PDB file of C-alpha atoms in Angstrom:
ATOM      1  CA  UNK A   1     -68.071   5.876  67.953  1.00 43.00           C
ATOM      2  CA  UNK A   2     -65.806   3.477  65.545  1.00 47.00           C
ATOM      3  CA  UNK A   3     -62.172   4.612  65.093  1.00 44.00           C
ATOM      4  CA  UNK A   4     -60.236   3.242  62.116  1.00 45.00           C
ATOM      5  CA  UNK A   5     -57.028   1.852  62.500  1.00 45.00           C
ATOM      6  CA  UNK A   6     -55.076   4.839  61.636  1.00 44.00           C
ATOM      7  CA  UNK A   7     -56.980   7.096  63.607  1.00 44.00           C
ATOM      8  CA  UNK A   8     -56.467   4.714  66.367  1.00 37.00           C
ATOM      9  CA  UNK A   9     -52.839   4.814  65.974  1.00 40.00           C
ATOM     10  CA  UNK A  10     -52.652   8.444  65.551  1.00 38.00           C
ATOM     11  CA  UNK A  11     -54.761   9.358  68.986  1.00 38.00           C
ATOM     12  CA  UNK A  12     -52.522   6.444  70.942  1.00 42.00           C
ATOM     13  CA  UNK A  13     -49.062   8.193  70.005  1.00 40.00           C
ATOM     14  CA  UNK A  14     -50.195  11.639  71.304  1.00 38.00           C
ATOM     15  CA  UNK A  15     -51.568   9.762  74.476  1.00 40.00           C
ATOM     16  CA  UNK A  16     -47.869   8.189  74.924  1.00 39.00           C
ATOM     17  CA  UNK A  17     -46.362  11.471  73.738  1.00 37.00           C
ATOM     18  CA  UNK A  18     -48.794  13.111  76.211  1.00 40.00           C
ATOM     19  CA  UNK A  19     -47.651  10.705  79.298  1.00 37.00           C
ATOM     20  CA  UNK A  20     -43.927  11.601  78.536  1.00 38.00           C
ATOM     21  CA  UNK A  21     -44.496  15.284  78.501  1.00 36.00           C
ATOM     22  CA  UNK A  22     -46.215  15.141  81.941  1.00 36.00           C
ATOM     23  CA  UNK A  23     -44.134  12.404  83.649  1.00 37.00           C
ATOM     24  CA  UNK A  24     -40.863  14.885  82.684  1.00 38.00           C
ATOM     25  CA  UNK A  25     -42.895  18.128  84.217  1.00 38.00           C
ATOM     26  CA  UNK A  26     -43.591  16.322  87.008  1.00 38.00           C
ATOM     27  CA  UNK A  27     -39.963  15.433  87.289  1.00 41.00           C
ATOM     28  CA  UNK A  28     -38.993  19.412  87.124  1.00 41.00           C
ATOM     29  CA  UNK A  29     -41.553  20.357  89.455  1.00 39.00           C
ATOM     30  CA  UNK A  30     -40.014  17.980  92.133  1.00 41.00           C
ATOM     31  CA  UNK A  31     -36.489  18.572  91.361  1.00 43.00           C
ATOM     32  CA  UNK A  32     -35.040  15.404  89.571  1.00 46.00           C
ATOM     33  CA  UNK A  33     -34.273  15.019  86.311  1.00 47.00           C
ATOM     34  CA  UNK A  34     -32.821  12.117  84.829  1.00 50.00           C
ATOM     35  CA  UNK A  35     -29.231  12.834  83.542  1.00 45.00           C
ATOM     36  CA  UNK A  36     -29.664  10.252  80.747  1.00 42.00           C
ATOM     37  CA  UNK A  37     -32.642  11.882  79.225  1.00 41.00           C
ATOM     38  CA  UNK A  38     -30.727  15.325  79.343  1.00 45.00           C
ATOM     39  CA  UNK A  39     -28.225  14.413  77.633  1.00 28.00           C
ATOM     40  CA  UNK A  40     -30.219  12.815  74.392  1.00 27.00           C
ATOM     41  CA  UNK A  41     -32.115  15.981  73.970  1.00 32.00           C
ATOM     42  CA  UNK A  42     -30.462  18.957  72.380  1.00 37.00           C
ATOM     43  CA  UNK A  43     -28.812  21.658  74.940  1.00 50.00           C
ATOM     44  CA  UNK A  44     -27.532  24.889  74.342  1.00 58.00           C
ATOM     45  CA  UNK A  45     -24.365  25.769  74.972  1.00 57.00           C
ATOM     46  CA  UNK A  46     -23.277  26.951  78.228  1.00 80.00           C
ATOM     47  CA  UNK A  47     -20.474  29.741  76.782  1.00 84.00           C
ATOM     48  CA  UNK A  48     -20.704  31.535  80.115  1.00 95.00           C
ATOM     49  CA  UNK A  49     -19.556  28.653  82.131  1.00 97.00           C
ATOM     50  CA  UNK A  50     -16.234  29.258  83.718  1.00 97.00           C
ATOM     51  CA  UNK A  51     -15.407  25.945  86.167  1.00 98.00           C
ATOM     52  CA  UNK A  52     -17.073  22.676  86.172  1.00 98.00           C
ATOM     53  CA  UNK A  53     -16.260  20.613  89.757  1.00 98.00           C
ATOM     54  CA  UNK A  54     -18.048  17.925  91.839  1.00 98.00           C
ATOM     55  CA  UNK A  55     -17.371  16.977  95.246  1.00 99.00           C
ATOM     56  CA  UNK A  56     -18.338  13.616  97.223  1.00 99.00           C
ATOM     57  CA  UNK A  57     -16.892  12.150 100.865  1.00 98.00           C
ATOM     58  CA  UNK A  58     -16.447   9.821 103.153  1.00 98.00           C
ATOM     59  CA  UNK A  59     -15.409   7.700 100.576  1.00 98.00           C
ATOM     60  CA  UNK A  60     -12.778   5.021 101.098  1.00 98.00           C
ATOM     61  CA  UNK A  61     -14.473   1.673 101.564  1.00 98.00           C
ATOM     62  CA  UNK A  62     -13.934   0.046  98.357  1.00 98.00           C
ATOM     63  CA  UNK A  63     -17.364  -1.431  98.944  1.00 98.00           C
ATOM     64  CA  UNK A  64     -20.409  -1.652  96.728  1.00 98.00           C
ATOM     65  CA  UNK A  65     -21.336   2.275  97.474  1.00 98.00           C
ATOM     66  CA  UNK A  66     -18.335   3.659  96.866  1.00 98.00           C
ATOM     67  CA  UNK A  67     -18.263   1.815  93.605  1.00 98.00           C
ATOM     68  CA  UNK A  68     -21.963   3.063  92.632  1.00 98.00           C
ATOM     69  CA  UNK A  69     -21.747   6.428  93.382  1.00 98.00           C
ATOM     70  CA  UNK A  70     -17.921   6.580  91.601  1.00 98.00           C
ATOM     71  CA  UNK A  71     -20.294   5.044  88.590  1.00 98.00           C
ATOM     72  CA  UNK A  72     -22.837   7.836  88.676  1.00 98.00           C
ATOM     73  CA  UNK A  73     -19.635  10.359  88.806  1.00 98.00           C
ATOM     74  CA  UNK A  74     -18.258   8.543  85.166  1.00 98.00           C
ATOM     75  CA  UNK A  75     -21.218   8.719  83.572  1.00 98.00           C
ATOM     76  CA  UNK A  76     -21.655  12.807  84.534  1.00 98.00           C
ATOM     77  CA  UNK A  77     -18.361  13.161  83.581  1.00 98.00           C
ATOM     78  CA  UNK A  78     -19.252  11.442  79.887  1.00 97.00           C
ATOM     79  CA  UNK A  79     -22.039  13.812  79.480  1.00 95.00           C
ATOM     80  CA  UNK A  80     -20.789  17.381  81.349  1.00 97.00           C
ATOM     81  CA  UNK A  81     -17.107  17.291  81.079  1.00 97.00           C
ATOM     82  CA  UNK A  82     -15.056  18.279  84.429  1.00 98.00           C
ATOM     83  CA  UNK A  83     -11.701  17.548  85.667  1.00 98.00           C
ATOM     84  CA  UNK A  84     -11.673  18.704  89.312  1.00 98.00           C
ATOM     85  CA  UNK A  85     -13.317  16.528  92.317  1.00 98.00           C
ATOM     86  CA  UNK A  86     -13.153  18.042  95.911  1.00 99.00           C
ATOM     87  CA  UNK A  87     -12.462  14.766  98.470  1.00 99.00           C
ATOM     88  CA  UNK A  88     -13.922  15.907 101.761  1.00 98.00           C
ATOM     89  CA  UNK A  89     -12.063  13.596 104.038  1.00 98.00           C
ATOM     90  CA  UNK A  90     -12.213   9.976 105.187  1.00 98.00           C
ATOM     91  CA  UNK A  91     -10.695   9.013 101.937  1.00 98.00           C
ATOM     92  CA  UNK A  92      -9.423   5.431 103.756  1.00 98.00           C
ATOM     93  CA  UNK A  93     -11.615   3.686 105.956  1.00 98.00           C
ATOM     94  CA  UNK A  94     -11.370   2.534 108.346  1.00 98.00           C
ATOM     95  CA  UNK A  95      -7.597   3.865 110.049  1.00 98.00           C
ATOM     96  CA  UNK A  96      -6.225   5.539 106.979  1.00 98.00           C
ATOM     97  CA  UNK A  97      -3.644   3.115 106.211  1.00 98.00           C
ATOM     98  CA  UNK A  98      -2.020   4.200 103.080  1.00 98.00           C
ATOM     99  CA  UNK A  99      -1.338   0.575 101.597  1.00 98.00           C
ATOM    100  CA  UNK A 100      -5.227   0.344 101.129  1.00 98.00           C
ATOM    101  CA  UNK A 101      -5.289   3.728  98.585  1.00 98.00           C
ATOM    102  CA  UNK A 102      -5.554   1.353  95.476  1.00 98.00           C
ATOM    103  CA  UNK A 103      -9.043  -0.519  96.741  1.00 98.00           C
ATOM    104  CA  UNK A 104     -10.333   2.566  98.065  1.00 98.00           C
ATOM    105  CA  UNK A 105      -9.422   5.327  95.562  1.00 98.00           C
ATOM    106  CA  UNK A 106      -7.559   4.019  92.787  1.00 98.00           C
ATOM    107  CA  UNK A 107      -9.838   1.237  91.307  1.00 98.00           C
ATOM    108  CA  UNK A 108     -12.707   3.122  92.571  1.00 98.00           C
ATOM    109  CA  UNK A 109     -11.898   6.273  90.436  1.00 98.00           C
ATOM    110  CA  UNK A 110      -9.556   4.872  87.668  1.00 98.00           C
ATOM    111  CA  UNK A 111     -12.000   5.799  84.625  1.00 98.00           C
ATOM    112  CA  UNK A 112     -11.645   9.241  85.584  1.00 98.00           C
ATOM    113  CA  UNK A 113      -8.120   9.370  86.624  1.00 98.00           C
ATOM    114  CA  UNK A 114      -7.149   8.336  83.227  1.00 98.00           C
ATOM    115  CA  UNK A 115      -8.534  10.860  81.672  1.00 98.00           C
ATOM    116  CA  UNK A 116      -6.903  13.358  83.821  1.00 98.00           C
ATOM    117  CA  UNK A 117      -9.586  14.287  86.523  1.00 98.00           C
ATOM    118  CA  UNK A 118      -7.809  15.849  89.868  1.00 98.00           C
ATOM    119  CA  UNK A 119      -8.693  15.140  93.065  1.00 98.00           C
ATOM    120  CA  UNK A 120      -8.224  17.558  95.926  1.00 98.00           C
ATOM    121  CA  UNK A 121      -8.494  16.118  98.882  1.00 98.00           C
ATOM    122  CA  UNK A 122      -8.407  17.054 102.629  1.00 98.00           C
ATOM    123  CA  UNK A 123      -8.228  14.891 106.067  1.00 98.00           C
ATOM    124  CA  UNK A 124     -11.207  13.260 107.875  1.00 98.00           C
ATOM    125  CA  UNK A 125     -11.043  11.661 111.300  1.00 98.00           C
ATOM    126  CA  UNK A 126     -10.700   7.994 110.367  1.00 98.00           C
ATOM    127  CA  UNK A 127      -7.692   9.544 107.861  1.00 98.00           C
ATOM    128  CA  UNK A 128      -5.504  10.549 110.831  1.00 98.00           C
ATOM    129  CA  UNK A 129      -5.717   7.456 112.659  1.00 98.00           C
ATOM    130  CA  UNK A 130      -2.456   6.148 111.038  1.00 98.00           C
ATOM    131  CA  UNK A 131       0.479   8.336 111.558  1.00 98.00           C
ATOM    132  CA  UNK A 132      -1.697  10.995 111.853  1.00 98.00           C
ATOM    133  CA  UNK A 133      -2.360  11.288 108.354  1.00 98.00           C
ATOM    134  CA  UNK A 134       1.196  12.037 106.918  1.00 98.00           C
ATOM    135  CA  UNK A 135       1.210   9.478 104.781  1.00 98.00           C
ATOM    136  CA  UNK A 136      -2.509  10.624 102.790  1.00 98.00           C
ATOM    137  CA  UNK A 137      -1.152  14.157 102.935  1.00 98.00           C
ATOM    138  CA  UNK A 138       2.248  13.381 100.717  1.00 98.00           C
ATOM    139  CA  UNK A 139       0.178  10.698  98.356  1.00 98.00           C
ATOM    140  CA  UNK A 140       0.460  12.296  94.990  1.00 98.00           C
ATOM    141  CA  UNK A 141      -3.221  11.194  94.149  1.00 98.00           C
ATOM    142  CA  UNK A 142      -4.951  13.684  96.780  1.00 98.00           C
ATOM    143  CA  UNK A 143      -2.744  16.246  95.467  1.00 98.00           C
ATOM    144  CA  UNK A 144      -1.940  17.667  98.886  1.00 98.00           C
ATOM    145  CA  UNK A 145       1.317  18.677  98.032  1.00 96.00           C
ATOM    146  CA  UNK A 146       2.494  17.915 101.613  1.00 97.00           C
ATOM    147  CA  UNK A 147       0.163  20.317 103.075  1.00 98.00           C
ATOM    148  CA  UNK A 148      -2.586  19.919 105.634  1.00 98.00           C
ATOM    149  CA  UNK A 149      -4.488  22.677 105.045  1.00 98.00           C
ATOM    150  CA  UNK A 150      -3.948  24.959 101.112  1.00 98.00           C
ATOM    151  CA  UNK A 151      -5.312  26.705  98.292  1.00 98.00           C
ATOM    152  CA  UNK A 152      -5.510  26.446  94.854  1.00 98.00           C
ATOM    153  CA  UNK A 153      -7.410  28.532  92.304  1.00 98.00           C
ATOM    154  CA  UNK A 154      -9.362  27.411  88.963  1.00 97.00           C
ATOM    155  CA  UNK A 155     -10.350  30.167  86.788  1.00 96.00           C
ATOM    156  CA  UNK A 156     -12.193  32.583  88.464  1.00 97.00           C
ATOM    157  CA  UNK A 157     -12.559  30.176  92.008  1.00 98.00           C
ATOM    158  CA  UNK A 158     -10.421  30.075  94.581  1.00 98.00           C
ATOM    159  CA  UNK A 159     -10.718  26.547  96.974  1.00 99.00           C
ATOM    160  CA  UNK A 160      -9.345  26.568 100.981  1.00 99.00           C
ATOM    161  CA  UNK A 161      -8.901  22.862 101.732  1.00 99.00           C
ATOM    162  CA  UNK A 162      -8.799  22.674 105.779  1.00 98.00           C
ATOM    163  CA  UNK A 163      -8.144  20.383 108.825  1.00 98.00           C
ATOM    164  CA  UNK A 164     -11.016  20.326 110.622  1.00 98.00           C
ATOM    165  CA  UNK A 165     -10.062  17.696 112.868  1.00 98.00           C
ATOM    166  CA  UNK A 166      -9.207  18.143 116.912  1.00 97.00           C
ATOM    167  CA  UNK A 167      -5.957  18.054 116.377  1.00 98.00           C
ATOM    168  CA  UNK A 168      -5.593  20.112 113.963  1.00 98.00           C
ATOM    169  CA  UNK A 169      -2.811  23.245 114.153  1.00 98.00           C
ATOM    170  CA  UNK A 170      -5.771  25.607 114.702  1.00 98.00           C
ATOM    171  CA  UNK A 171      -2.914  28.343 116.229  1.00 98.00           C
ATOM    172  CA  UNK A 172      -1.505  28.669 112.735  1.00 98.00           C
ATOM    173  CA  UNK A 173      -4.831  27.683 110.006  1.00 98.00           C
ATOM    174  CA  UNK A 174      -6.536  29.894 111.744  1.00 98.00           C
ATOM    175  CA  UNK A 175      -4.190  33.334 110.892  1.00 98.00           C
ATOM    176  CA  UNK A 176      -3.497  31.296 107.258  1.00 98.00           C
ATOM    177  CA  UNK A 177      -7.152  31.279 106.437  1.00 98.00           C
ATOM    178  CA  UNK A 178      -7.850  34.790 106.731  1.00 98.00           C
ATOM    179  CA  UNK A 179      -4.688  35.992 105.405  1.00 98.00           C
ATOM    180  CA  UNK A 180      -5.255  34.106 102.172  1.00 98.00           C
ATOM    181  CA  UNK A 181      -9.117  34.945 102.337  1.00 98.00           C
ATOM    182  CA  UNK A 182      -7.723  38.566 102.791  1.00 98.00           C
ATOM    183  CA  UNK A 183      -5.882  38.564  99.613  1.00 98.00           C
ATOM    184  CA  UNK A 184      -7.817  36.677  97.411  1.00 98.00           C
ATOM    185  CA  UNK A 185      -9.190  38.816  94.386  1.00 97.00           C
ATOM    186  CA  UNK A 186     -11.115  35.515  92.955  1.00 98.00           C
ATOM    187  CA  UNK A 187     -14.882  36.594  92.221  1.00 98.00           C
ATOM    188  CA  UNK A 188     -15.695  32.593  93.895  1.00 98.00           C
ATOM    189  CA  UNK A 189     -14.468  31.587  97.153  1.00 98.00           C
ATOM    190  CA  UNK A 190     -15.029  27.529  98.158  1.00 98.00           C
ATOM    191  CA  UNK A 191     -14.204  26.273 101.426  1.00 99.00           C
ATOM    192  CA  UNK A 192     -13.692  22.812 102.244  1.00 99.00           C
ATOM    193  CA  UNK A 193     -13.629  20.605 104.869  1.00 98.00           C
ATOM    194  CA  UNK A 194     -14.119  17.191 106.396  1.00 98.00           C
ATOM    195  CA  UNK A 195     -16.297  18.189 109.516  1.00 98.00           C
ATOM    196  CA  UNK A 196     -19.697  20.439 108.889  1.00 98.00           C
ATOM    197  CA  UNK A 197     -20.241  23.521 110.521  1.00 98.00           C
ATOM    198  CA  UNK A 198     -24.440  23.274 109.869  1.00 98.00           C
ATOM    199  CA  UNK A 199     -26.014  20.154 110.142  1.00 98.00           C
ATOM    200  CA  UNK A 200     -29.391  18.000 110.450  1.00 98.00           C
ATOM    201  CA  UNK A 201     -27.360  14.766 110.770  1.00 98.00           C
ATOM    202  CA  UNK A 202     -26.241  12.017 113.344  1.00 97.00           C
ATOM    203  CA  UNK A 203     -23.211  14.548 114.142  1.00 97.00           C
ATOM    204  CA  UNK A 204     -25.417  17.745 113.980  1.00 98.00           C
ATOM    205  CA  UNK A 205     -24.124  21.597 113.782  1.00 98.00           C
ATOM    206  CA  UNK A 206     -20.915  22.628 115.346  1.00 98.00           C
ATOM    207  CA  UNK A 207     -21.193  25.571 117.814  1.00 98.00           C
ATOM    208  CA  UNK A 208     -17.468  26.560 117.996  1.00 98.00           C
ATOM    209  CA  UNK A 209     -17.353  26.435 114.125  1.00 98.00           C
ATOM    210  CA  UNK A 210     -20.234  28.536 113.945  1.00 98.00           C
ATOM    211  CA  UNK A 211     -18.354  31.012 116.154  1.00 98.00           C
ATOM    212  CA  UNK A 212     -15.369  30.306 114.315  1.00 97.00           C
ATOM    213  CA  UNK A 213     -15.640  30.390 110.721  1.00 98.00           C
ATOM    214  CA  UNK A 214     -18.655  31.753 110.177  1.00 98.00           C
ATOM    215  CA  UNK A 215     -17.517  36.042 110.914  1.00 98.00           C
ATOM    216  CA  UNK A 216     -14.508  35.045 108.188  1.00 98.00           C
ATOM    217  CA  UNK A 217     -16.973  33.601 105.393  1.00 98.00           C
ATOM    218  CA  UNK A 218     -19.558  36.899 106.046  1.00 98.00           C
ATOM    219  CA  UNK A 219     -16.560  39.119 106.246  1.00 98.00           C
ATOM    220  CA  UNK A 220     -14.576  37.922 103.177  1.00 98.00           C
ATOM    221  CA  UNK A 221     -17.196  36.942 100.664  1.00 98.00           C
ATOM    222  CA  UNK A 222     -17.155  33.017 101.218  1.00 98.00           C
ATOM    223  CA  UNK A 223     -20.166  31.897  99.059  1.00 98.00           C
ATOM    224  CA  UNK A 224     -19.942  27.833 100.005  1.00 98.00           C
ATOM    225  CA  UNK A 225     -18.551  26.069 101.994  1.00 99.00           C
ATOM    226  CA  UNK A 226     -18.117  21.806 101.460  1.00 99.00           C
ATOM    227  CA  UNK A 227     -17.784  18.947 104.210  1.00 98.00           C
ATOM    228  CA  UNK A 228     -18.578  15.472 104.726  1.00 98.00           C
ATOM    229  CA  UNK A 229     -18.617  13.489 107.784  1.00 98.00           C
ATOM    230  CA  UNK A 230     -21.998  13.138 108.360  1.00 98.00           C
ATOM    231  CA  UNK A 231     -22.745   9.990 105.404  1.00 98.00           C
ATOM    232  CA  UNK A 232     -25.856  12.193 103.902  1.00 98.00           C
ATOM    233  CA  UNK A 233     -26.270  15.098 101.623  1.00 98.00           C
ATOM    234  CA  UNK A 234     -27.779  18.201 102.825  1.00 98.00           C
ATOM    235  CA  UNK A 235     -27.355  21.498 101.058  1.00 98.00           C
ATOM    236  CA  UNK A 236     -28.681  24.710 103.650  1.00 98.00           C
ATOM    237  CA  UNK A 237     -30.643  27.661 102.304  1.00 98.00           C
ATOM    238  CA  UNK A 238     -27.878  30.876 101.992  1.00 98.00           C
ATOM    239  CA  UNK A 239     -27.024  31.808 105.853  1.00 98.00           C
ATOM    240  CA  UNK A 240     -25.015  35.331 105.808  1.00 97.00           C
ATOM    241  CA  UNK A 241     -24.283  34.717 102.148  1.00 97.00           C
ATOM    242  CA  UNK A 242     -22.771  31.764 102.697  1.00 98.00           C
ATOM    243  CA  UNK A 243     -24.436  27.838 101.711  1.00 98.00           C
ATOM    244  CA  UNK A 244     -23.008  24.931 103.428  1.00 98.00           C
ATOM    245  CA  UNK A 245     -23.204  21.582 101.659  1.00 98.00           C
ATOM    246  CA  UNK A 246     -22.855  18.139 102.858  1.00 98.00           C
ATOM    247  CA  UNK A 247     -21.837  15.862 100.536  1.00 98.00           C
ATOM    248  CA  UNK A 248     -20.981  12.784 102.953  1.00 98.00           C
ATOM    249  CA  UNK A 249     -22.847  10.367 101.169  1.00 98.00           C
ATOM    250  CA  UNK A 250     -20.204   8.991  99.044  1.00 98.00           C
ATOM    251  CA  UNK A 251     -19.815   5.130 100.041  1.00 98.00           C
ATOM    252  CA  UNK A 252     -22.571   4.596 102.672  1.00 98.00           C
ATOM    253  CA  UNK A 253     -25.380   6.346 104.509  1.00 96.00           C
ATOM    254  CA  UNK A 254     -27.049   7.447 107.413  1.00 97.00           C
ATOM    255  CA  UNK A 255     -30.273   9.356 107.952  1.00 97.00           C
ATOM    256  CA  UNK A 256     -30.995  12.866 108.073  1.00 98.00           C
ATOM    257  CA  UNK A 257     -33.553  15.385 109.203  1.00 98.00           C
ATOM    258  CA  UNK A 258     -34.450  18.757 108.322  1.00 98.00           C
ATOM    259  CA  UNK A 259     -33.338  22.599 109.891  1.00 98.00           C
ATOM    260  CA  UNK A 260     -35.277  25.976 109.433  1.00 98.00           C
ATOM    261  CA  UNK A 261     -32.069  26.796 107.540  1.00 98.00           C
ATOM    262  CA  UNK A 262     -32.183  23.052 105.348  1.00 98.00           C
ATOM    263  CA  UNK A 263     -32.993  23.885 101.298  1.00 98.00           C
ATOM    264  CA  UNK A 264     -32.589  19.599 100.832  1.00 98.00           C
ATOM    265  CA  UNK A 265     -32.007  17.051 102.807  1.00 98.00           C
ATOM    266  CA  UNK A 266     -31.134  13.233 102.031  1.00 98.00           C
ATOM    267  CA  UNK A 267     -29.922  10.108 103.190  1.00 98.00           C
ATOM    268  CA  UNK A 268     -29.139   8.889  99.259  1.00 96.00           C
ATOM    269  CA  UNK A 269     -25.799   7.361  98.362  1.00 98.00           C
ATOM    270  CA  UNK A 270     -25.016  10.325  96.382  1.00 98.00           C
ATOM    271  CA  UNK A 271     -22.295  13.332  95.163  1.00 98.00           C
ATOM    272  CA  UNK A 272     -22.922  16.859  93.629  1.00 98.00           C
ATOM    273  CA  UNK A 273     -22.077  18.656  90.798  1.00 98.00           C
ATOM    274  CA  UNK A 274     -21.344  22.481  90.491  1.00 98.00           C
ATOM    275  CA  UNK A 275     -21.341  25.059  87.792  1.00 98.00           C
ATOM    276  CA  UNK A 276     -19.841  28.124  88.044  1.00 98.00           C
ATOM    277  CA  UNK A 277     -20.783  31.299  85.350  1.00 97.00           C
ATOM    278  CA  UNK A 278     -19.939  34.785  86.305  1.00 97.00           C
ATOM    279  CA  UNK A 279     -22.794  35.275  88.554  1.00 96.00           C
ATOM    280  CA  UNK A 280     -24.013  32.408  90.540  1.00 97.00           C
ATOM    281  CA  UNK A 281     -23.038  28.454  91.174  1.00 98.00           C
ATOM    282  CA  UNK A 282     -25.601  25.633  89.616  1.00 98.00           C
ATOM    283  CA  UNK A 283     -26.027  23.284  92.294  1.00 98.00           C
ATOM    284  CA  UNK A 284     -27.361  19.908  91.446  1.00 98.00           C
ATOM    285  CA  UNK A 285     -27.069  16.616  93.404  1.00 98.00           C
ATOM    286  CA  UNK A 286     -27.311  13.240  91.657  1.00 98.00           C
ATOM    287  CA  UNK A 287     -27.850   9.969  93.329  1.00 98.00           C
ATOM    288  CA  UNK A 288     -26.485   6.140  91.921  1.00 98.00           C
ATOM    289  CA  UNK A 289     -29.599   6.251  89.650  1.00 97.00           C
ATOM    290  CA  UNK A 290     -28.398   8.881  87.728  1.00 97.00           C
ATOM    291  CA  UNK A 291     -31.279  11.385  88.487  1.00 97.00           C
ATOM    292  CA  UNK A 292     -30.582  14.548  90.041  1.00 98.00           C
ATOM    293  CA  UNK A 293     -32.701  15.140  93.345  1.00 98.00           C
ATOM    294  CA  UNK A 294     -31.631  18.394  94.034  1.00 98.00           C
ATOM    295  CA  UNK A 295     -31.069  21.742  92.462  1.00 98.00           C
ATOM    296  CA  UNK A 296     -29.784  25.031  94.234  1.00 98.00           C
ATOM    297  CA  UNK A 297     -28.436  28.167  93.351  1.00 98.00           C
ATOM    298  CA  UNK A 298     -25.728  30.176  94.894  1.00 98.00           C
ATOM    299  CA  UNK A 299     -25.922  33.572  93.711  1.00 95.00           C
ATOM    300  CA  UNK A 300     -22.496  36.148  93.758  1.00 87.00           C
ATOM    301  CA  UNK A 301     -21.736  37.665  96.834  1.00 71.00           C
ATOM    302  CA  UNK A 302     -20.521  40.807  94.436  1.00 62.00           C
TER     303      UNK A 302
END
């Protein structure tokens, strides 16, 4: 059969429409979506949404990685709006020397520092191996505040930054952690740290944090917990209410496998985004290609 031009024409735009249609279903049905696309197609508002945040770590190399990945977070913050950024530790490689902050945080990061986004930041191991970290923790940029481990609340979340390292002053942070968990009223509860408590990385899961931390987060309502460390992201299934999410991939990577507890696992230079409405946390992990690999939700412990 003979088609005339304009039939032609016609039957070849649905055919490309067609291909778009299925290449972005096929992009839901595995998870990824890409972040450009979103944000040229009309959205509805979100008017429940109470806190916007992401989180990325092990940071501080001023290389290449770092560099993408701090790209990827500019562009998100362009189309979704947030001014918060949780720094899981190792914010200076490769000793934490304090005279290296403006390669490895503030050129990195200067697009959104100038237009006002915090960082909160806590200590990894490679941090403390200059005087022990002092200098990191009084650096007006990680907004420590002088403080090792502290809380601050957004809206309706309230954030625990810790020291997870071996040194640590475990007698006291401890005793502080559950007193504050104690007497928090705040409907979201975020723990952060550098070193993970479950883990299908190099490092793997850590027993005595398991027996440590993990009674306080079932006991007071912790609903996620954030760490770095191991240079991957892996976000676990909900264990006792709480999810634990590795966001280590922030500068370079190493590989990672897969738990009976592991929602996503992935060895992509990457960091995640949250979204918090009055009863459950969007999850969503983007990668330097601006595509988001991974979706989760964290429902209210309430």
């Amino acid at each position: 059969m003979k088609l005339k031009r304009r039939q032609f024409l016609f039957l070849s735009s649905l055919s490309t429409v067609g291909t778009g249609v299925l290449a972005l279903t096929l992009a839901h049905q595995h998870g990824e979506t890409n972040l450009v696309e979103l944000a040229t197609a009309a959205t509805p508002a979100k008017k429940d949404l109470l806190l916007r945040f992401v989180s990325v770590a092990d940071t501080g190399t001023g290389a290449r990685g770092q560099y993408a990945v701090a790209k990827a977070m500019t562009l998100y913050h362009k189309r979704n709006p947030y001014d918060l950024v949780v720094l899981a530790g190792d914010n200076i490689y490769n000793n934490g020397e304090i005279e290296k902050v403006n390669a490895v945080f503030e050129r990195p990061y200067q697009d959104l520092l100038k237009q006002g986004v915090k960082f909160q930041a806590c200590l990894g191991n490679h941090d403390i191996r200059t005087e022990n970290g002092d200098p990191q923790v009084k650096y007006p940029g990680f907004n420590m505040n002088g403080r090792r481990y502290y809380t601050f609340r957004r809206n309706s979340v309230q954030f625990f930054a810790l020291d997870t390292n071996s040194n640590a002053d475990w007698k006291n942070q401890i005793p502080w952690l559950e007193r504050e968990l104690s007497s928090s009223d705040a409907p979201w509860k975020v723990v952060f740290g550098h070193h993970p408590i479950y883990s299908s990385g190099v490092y793997g899961s850590n027993q005595a944090f398991i027996k440590t931390f993990t009674p306080l987060f079932k006991k007071y309502g912790v609903q996620l917990y954030i760490n770095g460390h191991e240079h991957s992201y892996e976000r676990t299934r909900t264990i006792d209410g709480t999810t634990y999410l590795i966001c280590g991939a922030g500068a370079g990577n190493r590989p990672v496998g897969r738990s009976e507890w592991t929602g996503y696992s992935t060895s992509n230079l990457s960091f995640a985004a949250y979204e918090v409405y009055p009863d459950r946390i969007d999850v969503s992990a983007i990668g330097t290609n601006h595509r988001v690999f991974d979706r989760g939700i964290i429902k209210s412990s309430k």
